[in-house]
Coordinates of C-alpha atoms in Angstrom, one line a residue:
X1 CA 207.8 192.6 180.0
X2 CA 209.9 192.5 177.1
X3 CA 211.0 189.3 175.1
X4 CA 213.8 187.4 177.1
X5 CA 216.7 187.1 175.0
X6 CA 219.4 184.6 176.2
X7 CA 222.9 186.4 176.0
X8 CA 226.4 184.8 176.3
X9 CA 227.5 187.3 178.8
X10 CA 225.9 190.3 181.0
X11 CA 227.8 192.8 182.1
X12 CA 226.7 194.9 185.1
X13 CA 228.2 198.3 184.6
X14 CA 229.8 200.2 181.8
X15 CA 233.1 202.0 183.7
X16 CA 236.9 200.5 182.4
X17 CA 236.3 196.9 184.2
X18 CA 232.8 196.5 182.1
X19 CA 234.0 197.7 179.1
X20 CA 237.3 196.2 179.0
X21 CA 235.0 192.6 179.9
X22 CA 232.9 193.9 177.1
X23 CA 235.3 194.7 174.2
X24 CA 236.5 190.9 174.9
X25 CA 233.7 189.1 175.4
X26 CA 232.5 190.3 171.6
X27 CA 235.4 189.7 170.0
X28 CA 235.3 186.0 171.2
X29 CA 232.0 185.9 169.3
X30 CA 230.1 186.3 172.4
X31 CA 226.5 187.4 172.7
X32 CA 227.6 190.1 175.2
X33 CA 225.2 192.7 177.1
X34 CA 226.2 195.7 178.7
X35 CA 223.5 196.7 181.8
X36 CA 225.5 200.4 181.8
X37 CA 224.1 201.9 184.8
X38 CA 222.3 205.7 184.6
X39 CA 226.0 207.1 183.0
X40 CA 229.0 205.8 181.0
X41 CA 232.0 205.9 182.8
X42 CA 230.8 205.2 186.4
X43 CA 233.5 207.5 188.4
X44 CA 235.8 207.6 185.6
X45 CA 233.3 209.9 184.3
X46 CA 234.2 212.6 186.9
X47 CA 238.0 212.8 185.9
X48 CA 238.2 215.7 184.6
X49 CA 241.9 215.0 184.2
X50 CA 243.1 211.7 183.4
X51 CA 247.1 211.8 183.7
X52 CA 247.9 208.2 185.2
X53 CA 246.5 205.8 182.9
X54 CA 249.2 204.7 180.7
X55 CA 249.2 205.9 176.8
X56 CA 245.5 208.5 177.4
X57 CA 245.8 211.7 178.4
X58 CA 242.2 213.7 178.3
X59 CA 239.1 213.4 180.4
X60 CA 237.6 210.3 182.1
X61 CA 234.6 210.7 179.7
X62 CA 236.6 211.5 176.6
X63 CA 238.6 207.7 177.6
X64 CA 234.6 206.0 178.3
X65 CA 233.1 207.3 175.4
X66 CA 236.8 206.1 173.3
X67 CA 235.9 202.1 175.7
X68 CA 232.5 202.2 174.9
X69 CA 232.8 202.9 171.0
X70 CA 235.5 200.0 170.8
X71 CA 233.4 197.8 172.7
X72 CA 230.3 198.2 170.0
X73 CA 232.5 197.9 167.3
X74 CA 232.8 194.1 168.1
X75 CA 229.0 194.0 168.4
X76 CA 228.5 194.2 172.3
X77 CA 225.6 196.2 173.0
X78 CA 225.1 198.6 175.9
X79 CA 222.0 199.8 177.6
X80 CA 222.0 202.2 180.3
X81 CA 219.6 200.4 182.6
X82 CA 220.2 199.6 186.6
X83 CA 220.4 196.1 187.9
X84 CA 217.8 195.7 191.2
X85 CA 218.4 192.1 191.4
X86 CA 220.0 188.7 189.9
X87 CA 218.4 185.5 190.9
X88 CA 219.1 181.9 189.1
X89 CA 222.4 180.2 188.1
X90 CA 224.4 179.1 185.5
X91 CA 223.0 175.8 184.5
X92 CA 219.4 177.9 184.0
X93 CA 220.7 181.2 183.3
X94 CA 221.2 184.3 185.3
X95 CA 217.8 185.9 185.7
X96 CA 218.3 190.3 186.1
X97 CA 216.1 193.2 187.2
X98 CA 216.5 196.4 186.2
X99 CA 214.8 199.4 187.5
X100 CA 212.1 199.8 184.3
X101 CA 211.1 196.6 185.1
X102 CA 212.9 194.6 182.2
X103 CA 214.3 191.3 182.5
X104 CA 217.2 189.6 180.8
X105 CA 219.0 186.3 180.9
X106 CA 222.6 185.6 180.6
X107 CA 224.5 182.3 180.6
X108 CA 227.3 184.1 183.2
X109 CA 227.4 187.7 184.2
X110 CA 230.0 189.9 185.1
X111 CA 229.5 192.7 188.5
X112 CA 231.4 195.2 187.6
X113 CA 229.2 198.1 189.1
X114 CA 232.4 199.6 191.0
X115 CA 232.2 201.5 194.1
X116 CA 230.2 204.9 195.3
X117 CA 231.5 208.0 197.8
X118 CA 231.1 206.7 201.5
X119 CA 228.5 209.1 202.8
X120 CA 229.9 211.5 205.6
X121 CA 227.6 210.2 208.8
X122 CA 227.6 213.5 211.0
X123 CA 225.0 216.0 212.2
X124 CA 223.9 217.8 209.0
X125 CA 225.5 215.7 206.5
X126 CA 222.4 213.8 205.0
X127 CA 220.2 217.3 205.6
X128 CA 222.5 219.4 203.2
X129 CA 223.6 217.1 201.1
X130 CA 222.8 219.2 197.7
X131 CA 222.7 222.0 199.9
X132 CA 226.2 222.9 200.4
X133 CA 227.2 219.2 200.9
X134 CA 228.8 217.3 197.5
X135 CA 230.8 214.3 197.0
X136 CA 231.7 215.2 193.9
X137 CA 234.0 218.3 192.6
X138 CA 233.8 218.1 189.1
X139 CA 229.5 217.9 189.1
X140 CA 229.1 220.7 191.3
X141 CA 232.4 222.8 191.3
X142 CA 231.1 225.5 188.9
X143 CA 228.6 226.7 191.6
X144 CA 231.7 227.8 193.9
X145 CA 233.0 230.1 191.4
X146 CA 234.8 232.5 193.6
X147 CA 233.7 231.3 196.9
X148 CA 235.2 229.6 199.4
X149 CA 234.4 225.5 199.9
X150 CA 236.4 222.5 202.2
X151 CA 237.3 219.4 201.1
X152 CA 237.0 216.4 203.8
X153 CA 240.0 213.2 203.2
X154 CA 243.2 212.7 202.2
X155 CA 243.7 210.5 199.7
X156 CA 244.4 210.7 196.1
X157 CA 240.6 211.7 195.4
X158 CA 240.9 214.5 198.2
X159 CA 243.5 216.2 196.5
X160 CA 242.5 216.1 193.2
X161 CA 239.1 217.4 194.0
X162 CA 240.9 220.3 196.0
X163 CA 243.2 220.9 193.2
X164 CA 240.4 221.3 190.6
X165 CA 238.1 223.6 192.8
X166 CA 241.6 225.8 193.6
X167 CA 240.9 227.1 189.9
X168 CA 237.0 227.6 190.3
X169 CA 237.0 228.8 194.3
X170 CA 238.6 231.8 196.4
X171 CA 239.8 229.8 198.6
X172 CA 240.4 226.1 199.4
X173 CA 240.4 224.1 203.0
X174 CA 241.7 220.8 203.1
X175 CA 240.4 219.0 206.3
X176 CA 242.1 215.9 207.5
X177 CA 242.1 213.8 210.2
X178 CA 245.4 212.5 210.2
X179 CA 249.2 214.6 210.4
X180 CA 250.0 214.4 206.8
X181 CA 248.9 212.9 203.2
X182 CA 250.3 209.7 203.5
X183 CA 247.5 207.9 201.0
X184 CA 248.2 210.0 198.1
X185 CA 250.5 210.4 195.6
X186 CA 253.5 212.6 196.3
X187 CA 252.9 214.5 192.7
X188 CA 249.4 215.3 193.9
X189 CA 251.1 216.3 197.2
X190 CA 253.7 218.9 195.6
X191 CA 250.5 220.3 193.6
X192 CA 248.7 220.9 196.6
X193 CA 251.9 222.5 198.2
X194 CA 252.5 224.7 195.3
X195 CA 249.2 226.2 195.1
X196 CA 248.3 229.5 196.9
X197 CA 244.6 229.3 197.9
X198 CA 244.9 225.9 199.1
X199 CA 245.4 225.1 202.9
X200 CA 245.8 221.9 204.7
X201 CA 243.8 221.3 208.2
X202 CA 245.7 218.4 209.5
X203 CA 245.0 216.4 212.5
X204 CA 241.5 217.6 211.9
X205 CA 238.1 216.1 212.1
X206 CA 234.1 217.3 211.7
X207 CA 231.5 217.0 214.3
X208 CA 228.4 218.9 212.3
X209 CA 227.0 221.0 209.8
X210 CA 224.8 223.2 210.4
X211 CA 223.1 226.2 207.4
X212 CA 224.5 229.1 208.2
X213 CA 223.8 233.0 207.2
X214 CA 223.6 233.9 203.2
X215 CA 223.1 230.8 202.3
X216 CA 226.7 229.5 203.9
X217 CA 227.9 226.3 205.9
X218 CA 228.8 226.6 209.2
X219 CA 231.2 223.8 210.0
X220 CA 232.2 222.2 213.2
X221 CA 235.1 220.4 214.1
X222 CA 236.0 217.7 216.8
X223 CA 237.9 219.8 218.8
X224 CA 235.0 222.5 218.6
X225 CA 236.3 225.5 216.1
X226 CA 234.0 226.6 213.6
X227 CA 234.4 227.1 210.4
X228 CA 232.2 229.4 207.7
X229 CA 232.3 227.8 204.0
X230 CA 230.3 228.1 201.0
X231 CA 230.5 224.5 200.0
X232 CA 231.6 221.1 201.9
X233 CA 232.7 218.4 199.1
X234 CA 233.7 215.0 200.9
X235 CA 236.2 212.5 199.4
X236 CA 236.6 209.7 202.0
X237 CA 236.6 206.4 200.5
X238 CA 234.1 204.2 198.7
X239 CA 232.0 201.5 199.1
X240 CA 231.3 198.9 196.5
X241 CA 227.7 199.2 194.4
X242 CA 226.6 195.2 195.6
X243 CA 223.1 196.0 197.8
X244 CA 221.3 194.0 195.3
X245 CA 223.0 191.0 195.7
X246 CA 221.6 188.6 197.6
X247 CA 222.9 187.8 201.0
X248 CA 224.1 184.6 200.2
X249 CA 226.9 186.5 198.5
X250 CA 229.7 187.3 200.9
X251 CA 231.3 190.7 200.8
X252 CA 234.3 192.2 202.8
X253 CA 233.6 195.4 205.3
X254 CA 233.4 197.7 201.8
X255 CA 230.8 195.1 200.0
X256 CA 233.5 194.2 197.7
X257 CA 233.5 190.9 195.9
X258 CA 236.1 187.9 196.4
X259 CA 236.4 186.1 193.0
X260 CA 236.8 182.4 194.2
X261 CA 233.4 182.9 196.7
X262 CA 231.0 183.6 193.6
X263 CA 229.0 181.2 192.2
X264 CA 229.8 179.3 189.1
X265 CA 229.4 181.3 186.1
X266 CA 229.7 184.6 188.0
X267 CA 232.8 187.0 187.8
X268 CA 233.7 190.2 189.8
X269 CA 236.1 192.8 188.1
X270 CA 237.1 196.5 188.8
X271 CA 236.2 198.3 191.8
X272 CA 233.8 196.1 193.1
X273 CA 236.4 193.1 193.3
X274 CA 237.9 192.5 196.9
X275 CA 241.6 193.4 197.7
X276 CA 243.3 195.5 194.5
X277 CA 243.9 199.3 193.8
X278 CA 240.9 201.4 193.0
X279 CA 242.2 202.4 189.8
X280 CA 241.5 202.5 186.1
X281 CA 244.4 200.4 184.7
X282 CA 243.9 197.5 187.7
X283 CA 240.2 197.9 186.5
X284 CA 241.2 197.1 183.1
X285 CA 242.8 194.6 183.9
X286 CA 240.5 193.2 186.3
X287 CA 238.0 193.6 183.8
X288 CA 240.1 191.6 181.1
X289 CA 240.4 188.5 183.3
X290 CA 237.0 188.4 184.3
X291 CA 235.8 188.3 180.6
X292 CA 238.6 185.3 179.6
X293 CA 237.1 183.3 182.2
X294 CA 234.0 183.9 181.2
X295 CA 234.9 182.7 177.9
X296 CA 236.5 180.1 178.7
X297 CA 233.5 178.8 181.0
X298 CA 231.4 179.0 177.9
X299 CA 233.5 177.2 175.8
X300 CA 233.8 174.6 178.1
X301 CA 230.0 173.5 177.8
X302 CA 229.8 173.9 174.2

């Protein structure tokens, strides 16, 4: 075990929301940890084109690794470890788990561990997951160069995935259950329109997967057509990163985090915080609020 340290402030994940917290926290002088998670960035890290947060324009990881420097500057310091459990309270401290085993001790701590891809629950979906199956186009895109893939949803993540394989891939199906892309944004919309060897499936759904000849996907829809694919990559919706929570912590139906039912001396920001939009500047934002009421917690029992 290695030598407790008692910090100010732990934050629990290093996308926009913890690093925003971060950046704050230190320059209020506080002893502030960063609990980073296996990669910077969380999903901001998969962006590989960043056009609607206001005054960046690059890459998701170009903006985290820009968030994270800031953040150290001020003196917070960021580990990329995996909480597995937070027990304790304020008046003691916050007692946290990681994966390796390590323990650390905060005064308050932060969950901003934002939100993972809902996992497609049909016949074959768990199977070939890695096997044809993704949830996530910029990871695995560059192993569809030239072939022909489907991307599941219709939201704003949907059609930016199919918009960034449409320049790796032949070809490009967009599946979707409902009549038209109401969810996203009517620039991504016109993209999607514009582009050649993209085509939209609406008022279509999947039954099952199933591994096909040369190494292809056969896919199955509700209403029983089959379809032959190189490469299934879902997008269709999150759910927030809060399984090691205890129960006594009440989520919504997504495991989000309501900010007034948390314990004293715990705050929720970015993804993982109950009823805002799932993007970077509310995450910021989120983040920033979080962190001034941690502060101002702290200051309160000096």
């Amino acid at each position: 075990m290695n030598d407790i340290i008692m910090h100010d402030v732990i934050i629990l994940g290093s996308g926009p929301a913890g690093l925003t917290a971060a950046l704050y926290c230190a320059r209020a002088n506080k002893k502030t940890l960063v609990l980073g998670g296996a990669t910077l960035g969380g999903q901001t890290a998969g962006i590989a084109k960043l056009e609607n947060y206001p005054g960046f324009m690059g890459s998701g990881t170009e903006l985290s690794e820009f968030m994270k420097k800031q953040a150290e500057t001020f003196g917070a310091e960021i580990v990329f470890e995996t909480a597995t459990n937070i027990s304790g309270d304020a008046e003691g401290g916050f007692n946290i788990t990681c994966t390796n085993g390590r323990h650390y001790v905060g005064r308050t701590v932060i969950i901003a561990t934002g939100a993972s891809p809902r996992k497609l629950e049909i016949q074959g979906a768990r199977e070939l997951m890695g096997k044809g199956v993704s949830y996530c186009a910029t990871c695995d895109g560059f192993f569809y160069y030239g072939k022909d893939v489907i991307v599941m949803g219709g939201g704003n993540s949907a059609l930016n995935d199919a918009l960034y394989l449409a320049d790796v891939a032949k070809s490009v199906k967009i599946v979707y259950r409902k009549g038209a892309f109401t969810r996203a944004e009517a620039v991504l919309r016109n993209r999607v329109a514009e582009r050649e060897n993209i085509e939209c499936l609406f008022n279509t759904d999947l039954a099952k997967i199933m591994a096909g000849p040369d190494d292809r996907l056969t896919v199955t829809t509700t209403a029983g057509d089959e379809i032959i694919t190189d490469g299934l990559f879902v997008a269709i919706g999150h759910e927030a990163n809060t399984d090691y929570l205890s129960e006594e912590i009440a989520r919504d139906n997504m495991g989000r985090l309501a900010p007034d039912a948390l314990p004293t001396g715990m705050y929720v920001a970015g993804d993982v915080e109950s009823g805002i939009k799932m993007q970077i500047a509310t995450a910021v934002g989120t983040g920033c609020t979080a962190a001034m009421d941690a502060i101002a917690y702290l200051n309160s029992k000096q």
